[in-house]
CSV table of C-alpha atoms and ligand atoms in Angstrom, one decimal:
chain,number,residue,atom,x,y,z
X,1,MET,CA,-4.2,104.7,200.3
X,2,SER,CA,-4.5,103.0,197.0
X,3,ASP,CA,-3.0,99.2,196.7
X,4,SER,CA,-3.9,97.6,193.6
X,5,ASN,CA,-3.2,94.1,194.9
X,6,ARG,CA,-6.1,94.5,197.5
X,7,PRO,CA,-9.4,93.0,196.7
X,8,ARG,CA,-11.9,95.6,195.2
X,9,VAL,CA,-15.3,95.7,196.5
X,10,LEU,CA,-18.6,97.8,195.7
X,11,VAL,CA,-20.7,99.3,198.1
X,12,ALA,CA,-23.8,99.7,196.2
X,13,ARG,CA,-25.7,102.1,198.3
X,14,ARG,CA,-24.9,104.9,200.8
X,15,VAL,CA,-24.2,103.5,204.5
X,16,PHE,CA,-22.7,104.7,207.7
X,17,ASP,CA,-19.3,106.0,207.4
X,18,SER,CA,-17.9,103.8,210.0
X,19,VAL,CA,-19.0,100.7,208.0
X,20,VAL,CA,-17.4,101.9,204.6
X,21,GLN,CA,-14.1,102.7,206.8
X,22,ARG,CA,-14.0,99.3,208.1
X,23,LEU,CA,-14.2,97.9,204.5
X,24,ALA,CA,-11.7,100.3,203.4
X,25,ALA,CA,-9.1,98.9,205.9
X,26,HIS,CA,-9.1,95.6,204.0
X,27,PHE,CA,-10.4,96.5,200.3
X,28,GLU,CA,-10.3,99.3,197.6
X,29,VAL,CA,-13.8,100.4,198.0
X,30,GLU,CA,-16.0,102.1,195.4
X,31,ALA,CA,-18.8,103.7,197.5
X,32,ASN,CA,-22.1,105.3,196.1
X,33,ASP,CA,-22.1,108.7,197.8
X,34,GLU,CA,-24.8,110.0,195.7
X,35,ASP,CA,-26.9,106.9,196.8
X,36,THR,CA,-28.2,106.4,193.3
X,37,VAL,CA,-30.2,103.4,192.7
X,38,TRP,CA,-28.4,101.8,189.7
X,39,SER,CA,-30.0,100.1,186.8
X,40,LYS,CA,-28.8,96.6,185.9
X,41,ALA,CA,-26.5,97.6,183.4
X,42,GLU,CA,-24.9,100.4,185.7
X,43,LEU,CA,-24.6,98.0,188.3
X,44,ILE,CA,-22.8,95.4,186.2
X,45,ALA,CA,-20.6,98.1,184.9
X,46,ARG,CA,-19.7,99.0,188.6
X,47,LEU,CA,-19.0,95.5,189.7
X,48,GLN,CA,-16.4,95.0,186.8
X,49,GLY,CA,-13.1,94.0,188.5
X,50,LYS,CA,-14.8,93.7,192.0
X,51,SER,CA,-14.5,90.6,194.1
X,52,GLY,CA,-17.3,91.7,196.4
X,53,ALA,CA,-20.5,93.5,196.5
X,54,PHE,CA,-22.2,95.0,199.7
X,55,ILE,CA,-25.8,95.3,198.5
X,56,THR,CA,-29.2,96.2,199.9
X,57,GLY,CA,-32.6,95.1,198.9
X,58,SER,CA,-32.6,97.6,196.1
X,59,GLU,CA,-30.0,95.7,194.0
X,60,ARG,CA,-30.9,92.6,192.2
X,61,ILE,CA,-28.3,89.8,191.9
X,62,ASP,CA,-29.4,87.3,189.3
X,63,ALA,CA,-27.7,84.9,186.6
X,64,GLU,CA,-27.2,87.7,184.2
X,65,VAL,CA,-25.3,89.9,186.7
X,66,LEU,CA,-23.3,87.0,188.0
X,67,ASP,CA,-22.3,86.0,184.4
X,68,ALA,CA,-21.3,89.6,183.6
X,69,CYS,CA,-19.1,89.6,186.6
X,70,PRO,CA,-17.3,86.3,186.7
X,71,GLN,CA,-14.7,87.6,189.3
X,72,LEU,CA,-17.5,88.2,191.8
X,73,LYS,CA,-16.9,86.0,195.1
X,74,ALA,CA,-19.3,87.4,197.7
X,75,VAL,CA,-22.6,89.4,197.6
X,76,CYS,CA,-23.4,90.5,201.1
X,77,ASN,CA,-27.0,91.8,201.6
X,78,MET,CA,-27.8,94.3,204.2
X,79,ALA,CA,-31.3,92.7,204.7
X,80,VAL,CA,-32.8,89.5,206.2
X,81,GLY,CA,-34.9,89.0,203.1
X,82,TYR,CA,-33.0,87.8,200.1
X,83,ASN,CA,-35.6,87.7,197.4
X,84,ASN,CA,-33.3,90.1,195.5
X,85,ILE,CA,-30.7,87.4,195.2
X,86,ASP,CA,-30.8,84.4,192.9
X,87,LEU,CA,-29.4,82.1,195.4
X,88,ALA,CA,-29.1,79.1,193.3
X,89,ALA,CA,-27.4,81.0,190.6
X,90,CYS,CA,-25.0,82.4,193.2
X,91,THR,CA,-24.3,78.7,194.6
X,92,ALA,CA,-23.8,77.4,191.1
X,93,ARG,CA,-21.1,79.9,190.2
X,94,GLY,CA,-19.4,79.5,193.7
X,95,VAL,CA,-20.3,82.9,194.8
X,96,LEU,CA,-21.1,83.3,198.6
X,97,ALA,CA,-24.2,85.2,199.5
X,98,SER,CA,-25.1,86.4,203.0
X,99,ASN,CA,-28.1,88.2,204.7
X,100,THR,CA,-28.5,89.9,208.2
X,101,PRO,CA,-30.7,87.6,210.3
X,102,ASP,CA,-31.3,88.2,214.0
X,103,VAL,CA,-30.0,91.5,214.4
X,104,LEU,CA,-33.3,93.2,213.2
X,105,THR,CA,-35.9,90.9,214.8
X,106,GLU,CA,-36.9,92.8,217.8
X,107,THR,CA,-36.8,96.2,216.0
X,108,THR,CA,-38.8,94.9,213.1
X,109,ALA,CA,-41.3,93.3,215.6
X,110,ASP,CA,-41.7,96.5,217.5
X,111,PHE,CA,-42.5,98.3,214.1
X,112,GLY,CA,-44.9,95.5,213.1
X,113,PHE,CA,-46.7,95.7,216.5
X,114,ALA,CA,-46.7,99.6,216.1
X,115,LEU,CA,-48.1,99.5,212.8
X,116,MET,CA,-50.7,97.1,213.7
X,117,MET,CA,-51.8,99.2,216.6
X,118,ALA,CA,-51.8,102.3,214.6
X,119,THR,CA,-54.0,100.6,211.9
X,120,ALA,CA,-56.5,99.3,214.4
X,121,ARG,CA,-56.8,102.6,216.4
X,122,ARG,CA,-56.8,104.7,213.2
X,123,LEU,CA,-53.8,106.8,214.0
X,124,ALA,CA,-52.9,107.9,210.6
X,125,GLU,CA,-56.6,108.7,209.5
X,126,SER,CA,-57.4,110.9,212.6
X,127,GLU,CA,-54.1,112.9,212.5
X,128,HIS,CA,-54.7,113.6,209.0
X,129,PHE,CA,-58.3,114.7,209.8
X,130,LEU,CA,-56.8,116.9,212.6
X,131,ARG,CA,-54.3,118.4,210.3
X,132,ARG,CA,-56.9,119.3,207.9
X,133,GLY,CA,-58.4,121.4,210.6
X,134,GLU,CA,-61.5,119.4,210.7
X,135,TRP,CA,-61.8,118.6,214.4
X,136,SER,CA,-64.6,120.9,215.5
X,137,LYS,CA,-66.1,118.9,218.3
X,138,TRP,CA,-65.8,115.6,220.3
X,139,ALA,CA,-68.2,112.9,219.1
X,140,TYR,CA,-68.8,109.4,220.6
X,141,ASP,CA,-67.9,107.5,217.5
X,142,MET,CA,-65.2,109.7,216.1
X,143,PHE,CA,-62.4,107.4,214.7
X,144,ILE,CA,-64.0,104.5,216.8
X,145,GLY,CA,-62.2,101.4,215.9
X,146,PRO,CA,-61.4,97.8,217.3
X,147,ASP,CA,-59.4,97.2,220.4
X,148,VAL,CA,-55.9,95.7,220.2
X,149,HIS,CA,-55.7,94.1,223.9
X,150,GLY,CA,-57.5,90.9,224.0
X,151,ALA,CA,-58.3,90.6,220.3
X,152,THR,CA,-57.2,87.6,218.3
X,153,LEU,CA,-53.6,88.4,216.8
X,154,GLY,CA,-53.1,86.2,213.5
X,155,ILE,CA,-49.6,85.6,212.3
X,156,LEU,CA,-49.0,84.6,208.8
X,157,GLY,CA,-45.3,83.4,208.7
X,158,MET,CA,-43.9,82.2,212.0
X,159,GLY,CA,-40.1,82.9,211.7
X,160,ARG,CA,-38.0,84.8,214.1
X,161,ILE,CA,-39.9,88.1,213.6
X,162,GLY,CA,-43.4,86.4,213.7
X,163,ARG,CA,-42.5,84.8,217.1
X,164,ALA,CA,-41.4,88.2,218.4
X,165,ILE,CA,-44.5,89.8,217.4
X,166,ALA,CA,-46.5,86.8,218.9
X,167,ARG,CA,-44.5,87.5,222.2
X,168,ARG,CA,-45.5,91.1,222.3
X,169,GLY,CA,-49.1,90.3,221.8
X,170,HIS,CA,-49.3,87.4,224.1
X,171,LEU,CA,-47.2,88.9,227.0
X,172,GLY,CA,-47.9,92.6,226.5
X,173,PHE,CA,-51.7,92.6,225.4
X,174,GLY,CA,-53.2,89.7,226.5
X,175,MET,CA,-54.1,88.5,222.9
X,176,PRO,CA,-55.0,85.0,221.9
X,177,VAL,CA,-52.3,84.3,219.1
X,178,ILE,CA,-53.0,82.1,216.1
X,179,TYR,CA,-50.5,81.4,213.4
X,180,HIS,CA,-50.1,79.6,210.1
X,181,ASN,CA,-46.7,78.6,208.6
X,182,ARG,CA,-45.2,76.1,206.3
X,183,SER,CA,-44.0,74.1,209.3
X,184,ARG,CA,-45.6,74.0,212.6
X,185,LEU,CA,-43.4,75.3,215.6
X,186,ALA,CA,-42.2,72.9,218.5
X,187,PRO,CA,-44.4,72.9,221.4
X,188,GLU,CA,-42.1,74.6,223.7
X,189,LEU,CA,-41.8,77.6,221.1
X,190,GLU,CA,-45.5,77.5,220.7
X,191,ALA,CA,-45.9,77.9,224.5
X,192,GLU,CA,-43.4,80.5,224.8
X,193,VAL,CA,-45.2,83.0,222.6
X,194,GLY,CA,-48.6,81.6,223.5
X,195,ALA,CA,-49.6,80.6,219.8
X,196,SER,CA,-51.9,77.9,218.4
X,197,TYR,CA,-51.3,76.5,215.0
X,198,VAL,CA,-54.3,76.8,212.7
X,199,SER,CA,-54.9,76.4,208.8
X,200,LYS,CA,-54.5,79.3,206.6
X,201,ASP,CA,-58.4,79.5,206.2
X,202,GLU,CA,-58.8,79.4,210.0
X,203,LEU,CA,-56.2,82.1,210.4
X,204,LEU,CA,-58.2,84.3,207.8
X,205,ALA,CA,-61.4,83.6,209.3
X,206,GLN,CA,-60.5,84.0,213.0
X,207,SER,CA,-57.9,86.9,213.2
X,208,ASP,CA,-58.9,90.3,214.4
X,209,HIS,CA,-55.7,91.6,213.6
X,210,LEU,CA,-53.6,89.6,210.9
X,211,VAL,CA,-49.8,90.4,210.5
X,212,ILE,CA,-48.1,89.0,207.5
X,213,VAL,CA,-44.4,88.2,208.2
X,214,LEU,CA,-43.7,85.7,205.2
X,215,PRO,CA,-40.6,85.7,203.3
X,216,TYR,CA,-41.3,86.4,199.6
X,217,SER,CA,-41.0,83.6,197.0
X,218,PRO,CA,-42.9,82.6,193.8
X,219,GLU,CA,-45.1,80.5,196.3
X,220,SER,CA,-46.0,83.3,198.5
X,221,HIS,CA,-46.9,85.7,195.6
X,222,HIS,CA,-50.4,87.0,196.1
X,223,ALA,CA,-50.7,84.7,199.1
X,224,ILE,CA,-53.4,87.5,200.1
X,225,GLY,CA,-55.5,88.2,197.1
X,226,ALA,CA,-59.2,89.0,196.8
X,227,ALA,CA,-60.4,85.4,197.8
X,228,GLU,CA,-58.2,85.5,201.0
X,229,LEU,CA,-59.5,89.0,201.9
X,230,GLY,CA,-63.0,87.9,201.5
X,231,ARG,CA,-62.4,85.3,204.2
X,232,MET,CA,-61.6,87.8,206.6
X,233,LYS,CA,-63.8,89.5,209.2
X,234,SER,CA,-65.3,92.9,208.0
X,235,SER,CA,-64.0,94.1,211.2
X,236,ALA,CA,-60.5,92.9,210.9
X,237,THR,CA,-57.1,94.8,210.2
X,238,LEU,CA,-54.4,93.5,208.0
X,239,THR,CA,-50.8,94.6,208.4
X,240,ASN,CA,-47.9,93.7,206.1
X,241,ILE,CA,-44.2,94.2,207.1
X,242,ALA,CA,-42.8,91.5,205.0
X,243,ARG,CA,-42.5,92.1,201.2
X,244,GLY,CA,-44.5,93.8,198.5
X,245,GLY,CA,-46.1,91.2,196.2
X,246,ILE,CA,-47.2,88.8,199.2
X,247,VAL,CA,-50.4,90.8,199.3
X,248,ASP,CA,-52.1,91.9,195.9
X,249,ASP,CA,-52.3,95.6,196.6
X,250,ALA,CA,-55.0,96.3,193.9
X,251,ALA,CA,-57.3,93.7,195.7
X,252,LEU,CA,-56.5,95.0,199.0
X,253,ALA,CA,-57.2,98.6,197.7
X,254,GLN,CA,-60.8,97.5,196.7
X,255,ALA,CA,-61.4,95.4,199.8
X,256,LEU,CA,-60.6,98.6,201.9
X,257,ALA,CA,-62.6,101.1,199.6
X,258,GLU,CA,-65.7,98.7,200.0
X,259,ARG,CA,-64.9,98.3,203.9
X,260,ARG,CA,-64.9,94.4,203.3
X,261,ILE,CA,-62.0,94.6,206.0
X,262,ALA,CA,-61.7,97.7,208.3
X,263,ALA,CA,-58.3,98.8,207.6
X,264,ALA,CA,-54.7,97.9,206.6
X,265,GLY,CA,-51.0,98.9,207.6
X,266,LEU,CA,-48.3,98.6,205.0
X,267,ASP,CA,-44.7,99.0,205.1
X,268,VAL,CA,-43.8,97.1,201.9
X,269,PHE,CA,-45.6,97.3,198.4
X,270,GLU,CA,-45.5,95.8,195.0
X,271,GLY,CA,-43.0,97.5,192.9
X,272,GLU,CA,-42.0,99.9,195.7
X,273,PRO,CA,-41.1,102.6,196.0
X,274,LYS,CA,-44.1,103.0,193.6
X,275,VAL,CA,-47.3,102.7,195.6
X,276,HIS,CA,-50.5,101.6,193.9
X,277,PRO,CA,-52.5,104.7,193.4
X,278,ALA,CA,-55.7,103.1,194.5
X,279,LEU,CA,-54.1,102.6,197.9
X,280,LEU,CA,-53.1,106.4,198.2
X,281,SER,CA,-56.8,107.4,197.8
X,282,VAL,CA,-58.5,105.1,200.5
X,283,PRO,CA,-58.5,106.6,204.0
X,284,ASN,CA,-58.4,103.3,206.1
X,285,VAL,CA,-54.8,102.4,205.4
X,286,VAL,CA,-51.4,103.5,207.1
X,287,LEU,CA,-48.7,103.7,204.6
X,288,THR,CA,-45.0,103.8,205.6
X,289,PRO,CA,-41.8,103.6,203.3
X,290,HIS,CA,-40.4,100.2,204.2
X,291,ILE,CA,-38.9,101.4,207.5
X,292,ALA,CA,-39.7,98.5,209.9
X,293,SER,CA,-35.9,97.7,210.6
X,294,ALA,CA,-35.0,101.5,210.7
X,295,SER,CA,-33.8,102.1,214.2
X,296,VAL,CA,-30.1,103.6,214.5
X,297,ARG,CA,-28.9,100.6,216.4
X,298,THR,CA,-30.3,98.1,214.2
X,299,ARG,CA,-29.4,99.5,210.8
X,300,LEU,CA,-25.9,100.0,212.0
X,301,ALA,CA,-25.8,96.1,213.3
X,302,MET,CA,-27.1,95.3,209.9
X,303,ALA,CA,-24.5,97.2,208.1
X,304,ASP,CA,-21.8,95.9,210.3
X,305,LEU,CA,-22.9,92.3,209.9
X,306,ALA,CA,-22.9,92.8,206.1
X,307,ALA,CA,-19.6,94.1,206.2
X,308,ASP,CA,-18.4,91.2,208.6
X,309,ASN,CA,-19.5,88.8,205.9
X,310,LEU,CA,-17.8,90.5,203.1
X,311,ILE,CA,-14.4,90.8,205.1
X,312,ALA,CA,-14.6,87.3,206.2
X,313,VAL,CA,-15.2,85.9,202.6
X,314,LEU,CA,-12.5,87.8,201.0
X,315,THR,CA,-9.9,87.3,203.7
X,316,GLY,CA,-10.3,83.6,204.1
X,317,GLY,CA,-12.3,83.7,207.3
X,318,SER,CA,-15.6,82.2,208.1
X,319,PRO,CA,-18.7,84.5,207.4
X,320,PRO,CA,-21.1,84.6,210.3
X,321,THR,CA,-24.3,84.5,208.4
X,322,PRO,CA,-23.8,82.9,205.0
X,323,LEU,CA,-26.8,81.7,202.9
X,324,ASN,CA,-24.9,79.1,200.7
X,325,PRO,CA,-22.1,78.0,203.2
X,326,GLN,CA,-21.4,75.0,200.7
X,327,VAL,CA,-19.8,77.3,198.2
X,328,LEU,CA,-16.9,77.6,200.8
X,329,SER,CA,-16.2,74.0,201.3
X,330,GLY,CA,-16.4,73.3,197.4
F,1,8YV,C1,-34.3,96.5,204.7
F,1,8YV,C2,-35.8,94.5,204.9
F,1,8YV,O1,-34.3,97.8,205.2
F,1,8YV,O2,-34.0,93.1,206.1
F,1,8YV,C3,-35.1,93.1,205.3
F,1,8YV,O3,-35.4,92.0,204.8
F,1,8YV,O4,-36.8,94.4,204.4
F,1,8YV,C4,-35.3,95.7,205.6
F,1,8YV,O5,-34.8,95.6,206.9
F,1,8YV,C5,-34.4,96.4,203.4
F,1,8YV,O6,-34.5,95.1,202.8
F,1,8YV,C6,-33.2,97.0,202.7
F,1,8YV,O7,-32.0,96.2,202.5
């Protein structure tokens, strides 16, 4: 039922019906049933007159968008990573931004561990070989690769997801765990996940399986490039479930082609959904389309949490996971 006094919100991508219905109980909702990824101009046009936006990592909210939509009060991201939001620009304009931490930690860690295992044990490469009809006999060295259990697990970025991956390696697979992070964990947290702090150079040199779980920022852009890949063991694997742009994809494709590292597993890419063509032509890489958080339960929890934030901000409540709560007290 239409009621012009109710706040209007934009749901920028197709999401669960139940979540759209929850929003529709409070707001006039414009949904995106075609699930088009809108251009910036289209996003700005759709946001006219809207007090709130339910967005995903595909929508970029920057100063230009905010200035063109002065009535916007809340941008609620269905993602824990928020490099698609200019947080300082939101704060400067009194716009509340939120993300979805915690609800995806274990699911994303499951996937990161699975991708690391698939990469080490050459699952994709061997499956493609079988599908091509090339499996004619057993051979002692067919798709031979490194072990996962007992190997040194390296983690770059030791937030919630990094710790959940470390715990899996330490408790489930007897892996010595080393990590590098901007700040060192408290000793009790290090002990819980069996992790030792090392410098970035030591991490690169000592890891058998290196997993990237850093947030993206200008400082982490190409944190792994040709020089860093050159410090890794030639038998090592690299897995990135964080963000495209942290790894220099062109340098990685070259290192993989020249077997300077053994293999890589990538769920995120620079400029995704485009994938660097050189990555598509090397066999020793497992490629997945940014699905680390994609379990039914977790995606619903993420969408519900983004909706909880939007409902709270626009109805005068306290959003559960704000990124800039200071705008509410201003
Ligand atoms: C999302 C993610 O699926 O939460 C994140 O930061 O990368 C994923 O879980 C993606 O960002 C879409 O919003």
